[in-house]
Amino acid sequence: MGRVGLGVAVGCAVVTCAIAAALVGRRARSWWRWARVVGVVGQFEEDCATPVWKLRQVVDAMVVEMHAGLASDGGSKLKMLLTFVDTLPDGDEDGVYYALDLRGTSCRVLKVQLGGSGPKIINHKVEQQQIPEELVSSTSEVLFDFIALTLKEFIEREENGQVPGSKKELGFTFSFPIRQLSVSSGVLIKWTKGFTIEDVVNDPVGTLAVGHYDDADTVAAVIIGDGTNACYIERSDAIIKYQGLLTDSGFMIVNMEWGNFWSSHLPRTSYDIALDDESPNRNDQGYEKMISGMYLGEIVRRVLHRIAEVSEIFGDSAHHLSVPFILRTPLMAAMHEDDSPDLREVGRILEESLQTSGLSLKTKMIVVRVCDIVTRRAARLAAAGIIGILKKIGRDGSGGVASGRTKGKPRRTVVAIERGLYTNYSMFRVYMNEAITDILGEEIAQNVVLRISEDGAGIGAALLAAAYSSKR
């Protein structure tokens, strides 16, 4: 009996040791798995870092490229296109004006009634028409026939079924890069946003116009949504490549096409490089691919896919992360701003988009962290671009009277901003405003106003039509 008892005891001990060893092994594997995850996220965060000194390098690089683009065509990644807009609305315009706003795969038609120096914009009406998918790859003639018909039907409805006998003024904003030949004509540089049409007033200009209409201190406008661009008011004598060009006002709005800005100071990661290599416009729109809504969700997806490759935290659904652009930026923003204790919204979005289930809180926290890194970098780089514009025109407060100071006091400066990233994504907005203060310092930053412009591109086109109508 003693030997039997001893045998049983030894057997139990062996089993216990085996179980203990298995548990230790499992803990060790779990530890190494999370160590790899933390390593991937930590390296990504380090590569995305935007300390103030780096942001100031981006600011200076933006200024250098602006000068180069104004000096000669092709002198910079920034095209610095002339718009020939040298008149801005001043608030005295009145009457009824129409506008077309072609953005992405939709066309918006607007009617704006202005009240002169009284109530200014009395009312406005907007209708949006989706462009049929087959027209996106047809011809320019077919596309613009569709747009013209859309405008005609809108005006007829507004004029009670009658085509008006009197001439109507029309403004047209076009969210594709064009080289303008005058204020009312231009040549398309290239189609973007999925258009593949082969034969054929940029929208931030409209945003600037409506911003200036509301506030005379508005000097620049930034579009930051699916894509991104900026324009600003430049002195005519600073446009070296058109040195003989004279304007009555002494200024002209310059369309930067800043999505194509590039500098070695931008904090580019291996994920950005891979995204660019696989894109149809490789080596173009480098800045846009780091700050705009079309790409932020995709960068997050690429990081999460790498995490899935080195760990098992996403379980059987990891293969869904290999699908490009499956994680759209609005979903990324919703996960980033989930403030529930158990990150319920993060879990719901991942379950619906990636067919995940039962993710741990730690895994969901990792996802939020990656979203935060991508958003913070994008917002801070966008802020650096804005400060670059202000520094170029002497409104960053860095050099006395010529640099945004009047009688020793910093001069108030307004930048109009339109589209979803800044207007709808609160964390993006917080990080962007924070970076403005970090770069400029509190004294100067409090005089820089980033003002949301609602429907600025379309209304601005009508306002510009009104401003030029009053000149004739």
Short mmCIF file of C-alpha atoms in Angstrom, two decimals, residues 116-468:
data_model
loop_
_atom_site.label_atom_id
_atom_site.label_comp_id
_atom_site.label_asym_id
_atom_site.label_seq_id
_atom_site.Cartn_x
_atom_site.Cartn_y
_atom_site.Cartn_z
CA GLY A 116 -25.81 94.11 -49.91
CA SER A 117 -24.56 95.92 -46.82
CA GLY A 118 -27.69 94.89 -44.91
CA PRO A 119 -28.29 91.23 -44.02
CA LYS A 120 -25.57 90.04 -46.46
CA ILE A 121 -26.61 86.45 -47.38
CA ILE A 122 -30.40 86.55 -47.22
CA ASN A 123 -30.81 82.88 -48.10
CA HIS A 124 -29.30 80.15 -50.20
CA LYS A 125 -30.45 76.85 -51.62
CA VAL A 126 -28.33 73.81 -52.43
CA GLU A 127 -29.08 70.68 -54.44
CA GLN A 128 -26.65 67.81 -54.83
CA GLN A 129 -26.54 65.42 -57.77
CA GLN A 130 -24.42 62.28 -57.83
CA ILE A 131 -22.44 61.89 -61.04
CA PRO A 132 -23.27 58.50 -62.61
CA GLU A 133 -20.39 56.07 -62.34
CA GLU A 134 -20.17 55.60 -66.11
CA LEU A 135 -19.45 59.33 -66.56
CA VAL A 136 -16.40 59.17 -64.31
CA SER A 137 -14.52 57.37 -67.08
CA SER A 138 -16.28 58.82 -70.12
CA THR A 139 -15.32 62.05 -71.92
CA SER A 140 -15.22 65.64 -70.74
CA GLU A 141 -17.96 66.54 -73.24
CA VAL A 142 -20.36 63.95 -71.81
CA LEU A 143 -19.49 64.91 -68.23
CA PHE A 144 -20.03 68.63 -68.73
CA ASP A 145 -23.20 68.04 -70.74
CA PHE A 146 -24.53 66.27 -67.64
CA ILE A 147 -23.42 69.13 -65.39
CA ALA A 148 -24.95 71.76 -67.69
CA LEU A 149 -28.27 69.88 -67.77
CA THR A 150 -28.23 69.63 -63.97
CA LEU A 151 -27.72 73.41 -63.73
CA LYS A 152 -30.43 74.15 -66.33
CA GLU A 153 -33.02 72.04 -64.51
CA PHE A 154 -32.14 73.65 -61.18
CA ILE A 155 -32.51 77.18 -62.55
CA GLU A 156 -35.81 76.32 -64.23
CA ARG A 157 -37.17 75.04 -60.92
CA GLU A 158 -36.00 78.18 -59.15
CA GLU A 159 -37.47 80.41 -61.88
CA ASN A 160 -40.88 78.68 -61.78
CA GLY A 161 -40.32 76.59 -64.88
CA GLN A 162 -39.06 79.45 -67.06
CA VAL A 163 -35.53 79.96 -68.32
CA PRO A 164 -34.82 83.55 -67.28
CA GLY A 165 -34.47 86.09 -70.06
CA SER A 166 -31.92 88.17 -68.16
CA LYS A 167 -28.29 87.15 -67.86
CA LYS A 168 -27.38 85.24 -64.68
CA GLU A 169 -23.96 85.36 -63.05
CA LEU A 170 -22.43 81.97 -62.28
CA GLY A 171 -19.47 80.93 -60.14
CA PHE A 172 -17.83 77.54 -60.65
CA THR A 173 -15.58 75.73 -58.17
CA PHE A 174 -13.66 72.75 -59.47
CA SER A 175 -11.89 70.47 -56.98
CA PHE A 176 -9.25 69.30 -59.43
CA PRO A 177 -5.89 70.94 -60.22
CA ILE A 178 -6.14 73.42 -63.09
CA ARG A 179 -3.79 75.99 -64.57
CA GLN A 180 -5.90 79.10 -64.88
CA LEU A 181 -5.46 81.42 -67.86
CA SER A 182 -7.81 84.07 -66.52
CA VAL A 183 -10.38 84.40 -63.76
CA SER A 184 -12.91 82.60 -65.97
CA SER A 185 -10.83 80.07 -67.92
CA GLY A 186 -8.24 77.40 -67.30
CA VAL A 187 -6.69 74.13 -68.41
CA LEU A 188 -7.01 70.91 -66.41
CA ILE A 189 -3.64 69.61 -65.16
CA LYS A 190 -4.86 66.14 -64.24
CA TRP A 191 -7.94 64.31 -63.02
CA THR A 192 -7.87 63.00 -59.47
CA LYS A 193 -10.36 61.38 -57.04
CA GLY A 194 -10.91 58.38 -59.32
CA PHE A 195 -11.73 60.26 -62.52
CA THR A 196 -10.06 58.81 -65.62
CA ILE A 197 -11.39 61.18 -68.27
CA GLU A 198 -8.66 61.71 -70.82
CA ASP A 199 -9.67 64.87 -72.76
CA VAL A 200 -10.23 67.88 -71.28
CA VAL A 201 -12.10 78.17 -59.69
CA ASN A 202 -10.44 75.54 -57.52
CA ASP A 203 -12.56 74.95 -54.37
CA PRO A 204 -10.30 76.44 -51.63
CA VAL A 205 -10.56 79.76 -53.49
CA GLY A 206 -14.32 79.70 -52.91
CA THR A 207 -13.73 78.92 -49.23
CA LEU A 208 -11.35 81.87 -48.97
CA ALA A 209 -13.88 84.14 -50.67
CA VAL A 210 -16.67 83.32 -48.24
CA GLY A 211 -14.23 83.55 -45.32
CA HIS A 212 -13.15 87.02 -46.41
CA TYR A 213 -16.78 88.00 -46.97
CA ASP A 214 -17.52 87.18 -43.32
CA ASP A 215 -14.23 88.45 -41.89
CA ALA A 216 -11.79 90.79 -43.67
CA ASP A 217 -8.86 89.35 -41.67
CA THR A 218 -9.14 86.05 -43.58
CA VAL A 219 -5.88 85.52 -45.49
CA ALA A 220 -5.92 81.80 -46.36
CA ALA A 221 -8.22 78.81 -46.76
CA VAL A 222 -7.58 75.12 -46.22
CA ILE A 223 -9.61 72.17 -47.47
CA ILE A 224 -8.98 69.10 -45.36
CA GLY A 225 -11.33 66.23 -46.04
CA ASP A 226 -10.85 63.20 -48.30
CA GLY A 227 -8.22 65.27 -50.06
CA THR A 228 -6.47 68.46 -49.03
CA ASN A 229 -5.44 71.77 -50.55
CA ALA A 230 -4.82 75.38 -49.57
CA CYS A 231 -4.82 78.84 -51.09
CA TYR A 232 -3.85 82.24 -49.74
CA ILE A 233 -3.62 85.94 -50.62
CA GLU A 234 -0.22 86.79 -52.11
CA ARG A 235 1.29 90.13 -53.12
CA SER A 236 1.45 90.45 -56.90
CA ASP A 237 5.09 91.55 -56.78
CA ALA A 238 6.02 88.34 -54.95
CA ILE A 239 4.92 86.19 -57.89
CA ILE A 240 8.26 86.14 -59.70
CA LYS A 241 7.24 83.76 -62.49
CA TYR A 242 4.68 86.34 -63.65
CA GLN A 243 6.67 89.43 -62.80
CA GLY A 244 5.02 91.53 -65.50
CA LEU A 245 1.53 90.72 -64.24
CA LEU A 246 -0.23 93.73 -62.76
CA THR A 247 -3.42 93.75 -60.73
CA ASP A 248 -5.47 96.72 -59.62
CA SER A 249 -5.60 95.39 -56.08
CA GLY A 250 -1.91 94.52 -55.77
CA PHE A 251 -2.70 90.93 -54.74
CA MET A 252 -3.76 87.63 -56.20
CA ILE A 253 -5.03 84.41 -54.66
CA VAL A 254 -2.57 81.57 -55.21
CA ASN A 255 -3.76 77.96 -55.33
CA MET A 256 -0.92 76.00 -53.74
CA GLU A 257 -1.98 72.45 -54.56
CA TRP A 258 -0.25 71.72 -51.27
CA GLY A 259 -1.23 68.05 -51.20
CA ASN A 260 1.86 67.48 -53.35
CA PHE A 261 4.22 69.14 -50.84
CA TRP A 262 7.16 67.01 -49.87
CA SER A 263 10.16 67.42 -47.56
CA SER A 264 12.66 65.07 -45.97
CA HIS A 265 11.56 66.58 -42.65
CA LEU A 266 8.14 64.92 -42.87
CA PRO A 267 8.08 61.92 -40.48
CA ARG A 268 7.57 59.16 -43.04
CA THR A 269 7.26 55.53 -41.93
CA SER A 270 7.60 52.18 -43.68
CA TYR A 271 3.79 52.05 -43.85
CA ASP A 272 3.67 55.39 -45.70
CA ILE A 273 6.31 54.18 -48.15
CA ALA A 274 4.38 50.96 -48.85
CA LEU A 275 1.12 52.87 -49.30
CA ASP A 276 2.79 55.23 -51.77
CA ASP A 277 4.46 52.38 -53.68
CA GLU A 278 1.11 50.65 -54.14
CA SER A 279 -0.84 53.78 -55.10
CA PRO A 280 -1.65 54.77 -58.70
CA ASN A 281 0.06 58.16 -58.16
CA ARG A 282 3.37 56.96 -56.75
CA ASN A 283 5.74 59.75 -55.65
CA ASP A 284 2.91 62.31 -55.85
CA GLN A 285 0.65 63.85 -53.20
CA GLY A 286 3.05 62.86 -50.41
CA TYR A 287 1.69 65.41 -47.92
CA GLU A 288 -1.91 64.50 -48.74
CA LYS A 289 -1.18 60.83 -48.08
CA MET A 290 -0.09 61.73 -44.54
CA ILE A 291 -2.84 64.17 -43.53
CA SER A 292 -6.04 63.63 -45.52
CA GLY A 293 -9.10 61.54 -44.83
CA MET A 294 -8.66 59.33 -47.87
CA TYR A 295 -5.54 57.76 -46.34
CA LEU A 296 -5.62 57.92 -42.52
CA GLY A 297 -7.80 54.85 -42.05
CA GLU A 298 -5.64 52.94 -44.52
CA ILE A 299 -2.47 53.76 -42.57
CA VAL A 300 -4.14 52.44 -39.41
CA ARG A 301 -5.14 49.28 -41.26
CA ARG A 302 -1.58 48.67 -42.39
CA VAL A 303 -0.24 48.97 -38.85
CA LEU A 304 -2.94 46.64 -37.49
CA HIS A 305 -2.14 44.17 -40.26
CA ARG A 306 1.50 44.17 -39.19
CA ILE A 307 0.41 43.56 -35.59
CA ALA A 308 -1.71 40.63 -36.78
CA GLU A 309 1.34 39.19 -38.55
CA VAL A 310 3.46 39.16 -35.36
CA SER A 311 0.74 38.13 -32.92
CA GLU A 312 -2.61 36.39 -32.64
CA ILE A 313 -4.57 39.15 -30.93
CA PHE A 314 -7.10 39.45 -33.78
CA GLY A 315 -7.71 35.71 -33.93
CA ASP A 316 -9.20 34.13 -37.04
CA SER A 317 -10.32 37.47 -38.49
CA ALA A 318 -6.76 38.74 -39.03
CA HIS A 319 -6.89 37.98 -42.76
CA HIS A 320 -9.52 40.69 -43.24
CA LEU A 321 -6.86 43.24 -42.33
CA SER A 322 -5.03 42.42 -45.56
CA VAL A 323 -7.79 44.07 -47.63
CA PRO A 324 -6.71 47.60 -48.70
CA PHE A 325 -8.92 50.48 -47.58
CA ILE A 326 -11.31 48.21 -45.68
CA LEU A 327 -10.99 50.56 -42.70
CA ARG A 328 -12.32 53.96 -43.70
CA THR A 329 -11.29 57.12 -41.87
CA PRO A 330 -14.76 57.88 -40.40
CA LEU A 331 -14.67 54.44 -38.73
CA MET A 332 -11.16 55.14 -37.48
CA ALA A 333 -12.34 58.45 -36.01
CA ALA A 334 -15.31 56.80 -34.31
CA MET A 335 -13.02 54.22 -32.66
CA HIS A 336 -10.55 56.91 -31.62
CA GLU A 337 -13.27 58.93 -29.91
CA ASP A 338 -14.91 55.99 -28.13
CA ASP A 339 -14.94 56.99 -24.45
CA SER A 340 -16.92 54.03 -23.08
CA PRO A 341 -15.17 52.07 -20.28
CA ASP A 342 -15.13 48.83 -22.27
CA LEU A 343 -14.55 50.49 -25.67
CA ARG A 344 -17.85 49.10 -26.87
CA GLU A 345 -17.86 51.16 -30.11
CA VAL A 346 -14.38 49.93 -31.02
CA GLY A 347 -15.55 46.35 -30.63
CA ARG A 348 -18.69 46.96 -32.68
CA ILE A 349 -16.82 48.59 -35.57
CA LEU A 350 -14.15 45.89 -35.68
CA GLU A 351 -16.81 43.19 -35.57
CA GLU A 352 -18.77 44.74 -38.44
CA SER A 353 -15.80 45.61 -40.64
CA LEU A 354 -13.38 42.79 -39.81
CA GLN A 355 -15.75 40.09 -38.49
CA THR A 356 -13.89 39.98 -35.19
CA SER A 357 -15.50 38.75 -31.99
CA GLY A 358 -14.55 38.61 -28.35
CA LEU A 359 -11.56 40.95 -28.57
CA SER A 360 -9.94 41.70 -25.23
CA LEU A 361 -9.96 45.21 -23.79
CA LYS A 362 -6.17 45.30 -24.22
CA THR A 363 -6.53 44.60 -27.94
CA LYS A 364 -9.13 47.35 -28.34
CA MET A 365 -6.86 49.75 -26.48
CA ILE A 366 -4.05 48.94 -28.92
CA VAL A 367 -6.36 49.81 -31.83
CA VAL A 368 -7.28 53.15 -30.24
CA ARG A 369 -3.60 53.89 -29.64
CA VAL A 370 -2.75 53.36 -33.29
CA CYS A 371 -5.64 55.62 -34.33
CA ASP A 372 -4.35 58.29 -31.97
CA ILE A 373 -0.80 58.16 -33.36
CA VAL A 374 -1.99 58.50 -36.96
CA THR A 375 -4.44 61.32 -36.16
CA ARG A 376 -2.02 63.30 -34.03
CA ARG A 377 0.68 63.21 -36.69
CA ALA A 378 -1.75 64.25 -39.42
CA ALA A 379 -3.23 67.16 -37.46
CA ARG A 380 0.14 68.50 -36.35
CA LEU A 381 1.57 68.32 -39.87
CA ALA A 382 -1.50 70.14 -41.22
CA ALA A 383 -0.95 72.84 -38.58
CA ALA A 384 2.69 73.18 -39.66
CA GLY A 385 1.52 73.71 -43.24
CA ILE A 386 -0.80 76.52 -42.14
CA ILE A 387 1.99 78.21 -40.17
CA GLY A 388 4.18 77.87 -43.26
CA ILE A 389 1.66 79.98 -45.22
CA LEU A 390 1.48 82.56 -42.44
CA LYS A 391 5.27 82.76 -42.23
CA LYS A 392 5.53 83.27 -46.01
CA ILE A 393 3.19 86.28 -45.92
CA GLY A 394 4.57 87.68 -42.67
CA ARG A 395 1.64 86.82 -40.42
CA ASP A 396 3.34 84.41 -37.99
CA GLY A 397 4.49 87.14 -35.62
CA SER A 398 8.16 86.27 -35.87
CA GLY A 399 9.57 89.55 -37.11
CA GLY A 400 7.95 92.79 -36.01
CA VAL A 401 5.62 94.95 -38.09
CA ALA A 402 6.25 93.07 -41.32
CA SER A 403 5.42 89.83 -39.63
CA GLY A 404 1.93 90.26 -38.34
CA ARG A 405 2.39 92.99 -35.75
CA THR A 406 0.76 96.39 -35.68
CA LYS A 407 2.15 99.00 -33.27
CA GLY A 408 3.71 96.29 -31.15
CA LYS A 409 0.58 94.17 -30.98
CA PRO A 410 0.17 90.86 -32.84
CA ARG A 411 -2.16 91.21 -35.81
CA ARG A 412 -5.33 89.13 -35.96
CA THR A 413 -5.21 86.47 -38.71
CA VAL A 414 -8.04 84.18 -39.85
CA VAL A 415 -7.73 80.93 -41.78
CA ALA A 416 -10.96 79.47 -43.20
CA ILE A 417 -11.15 75.67 -42.97
CA GLU A 418 -13.63 73.40 -44.70
CA ARG A 419 -14.45 69.68 -44.88
CA GLY A 420 -14.89 66.83 -42.48
CA LEU A 421 -11.57 66.14 -40.79
CA TYR A 422 -11.37 69.47 -38.95
CA THR A 423 -15.09 70.15 -38.71
CA ASN A 424 -16.34 66.71 -37.63
CA TYR A 425 -13.36 64.99 -35.97
CA SER A 426 -12.91 66.59 -32.55
CA MET A 427 -9.57 64.94 -31.71
CA PHE A 428 -8.10 66.06 -35.04
CA ARG A 429 -9.26 69.59 -34.24
CA VAL A 430 -7.79 69.46 -30.73
CA TYR A 431 -4.40 68.25 -31.96
CA MET A 432 -4.32 70.82 -34.76
CA ASN A 433 -5.08 73.75 -32.45
CA GLU A 434 -2.57 72.41 -29.94
CA ALA A 435 0.15 72.35 -32.60
CA ILE A 436 -0.59 75.94 -33.66
CA THR A 437 0.12 77.02 -30.08
CA ASP A 438 3.19 74.78 -29.80
CA ILE A 439 4.76 76.29 -32.93
CA LEU A 440 3.83 79.95 -32.49
CA GLY A 441 3.71 80.28 -28.72
CA GLU A 442 0.63 81.38 -26.80
CA GLU A 443 0.98 85.13 -27.40
CA ILE A 444 0.91 84.84 -31.20
CA ALA A 445 -1.32 81.78 -31.39
CA GLN A 446 -4.21 83.51 -29.63
CA ASN A 447 -4.40 85.91 -32.60
CA VAL A 448 -4.61 83.11 -35.18
CA VAL A 449 -8.20 82.02 -35.72
CA LEU A 450 -9.05 78.77 -37.49
CA ARG A 451 -12.63 79.32 -38.58
CA ILE A 452 -14.89 76.59 -39.89
CA SER A 453 -16.45 77.51 -43.23
CA GLU A 454 -19.74 75.77 -43.88
CA ASP A 455 -20.36 75.13 -47.58
CA GLY A 456 -17.65 77.68 -48.33
CA ALA A 457 -16.60 76.44 -51.75
CA GLY A 458 -20.07 76.68 -53.30
CA ILE A 459 -21.23 79.92 -51.66
CA GLY A 460 -17.80 81.42 -52.25
CA ALA A 461 -18.14 80.78 -55.98
CA ALA A 462 -21.39 82.76 -56.00
CA LEU A 463 -19.77 85.55 -53.98
CA LEU A 464 -16.89 85.79 -56.44
CA ALA A 465 -19.39 85.96 -59.31
CA ALA A 466 -21.06 88.83 -57.47
CA ALA A 467 -17.76 90.61 -56.78
CA TYR A 468 -16.68 90.43 -60.42
#
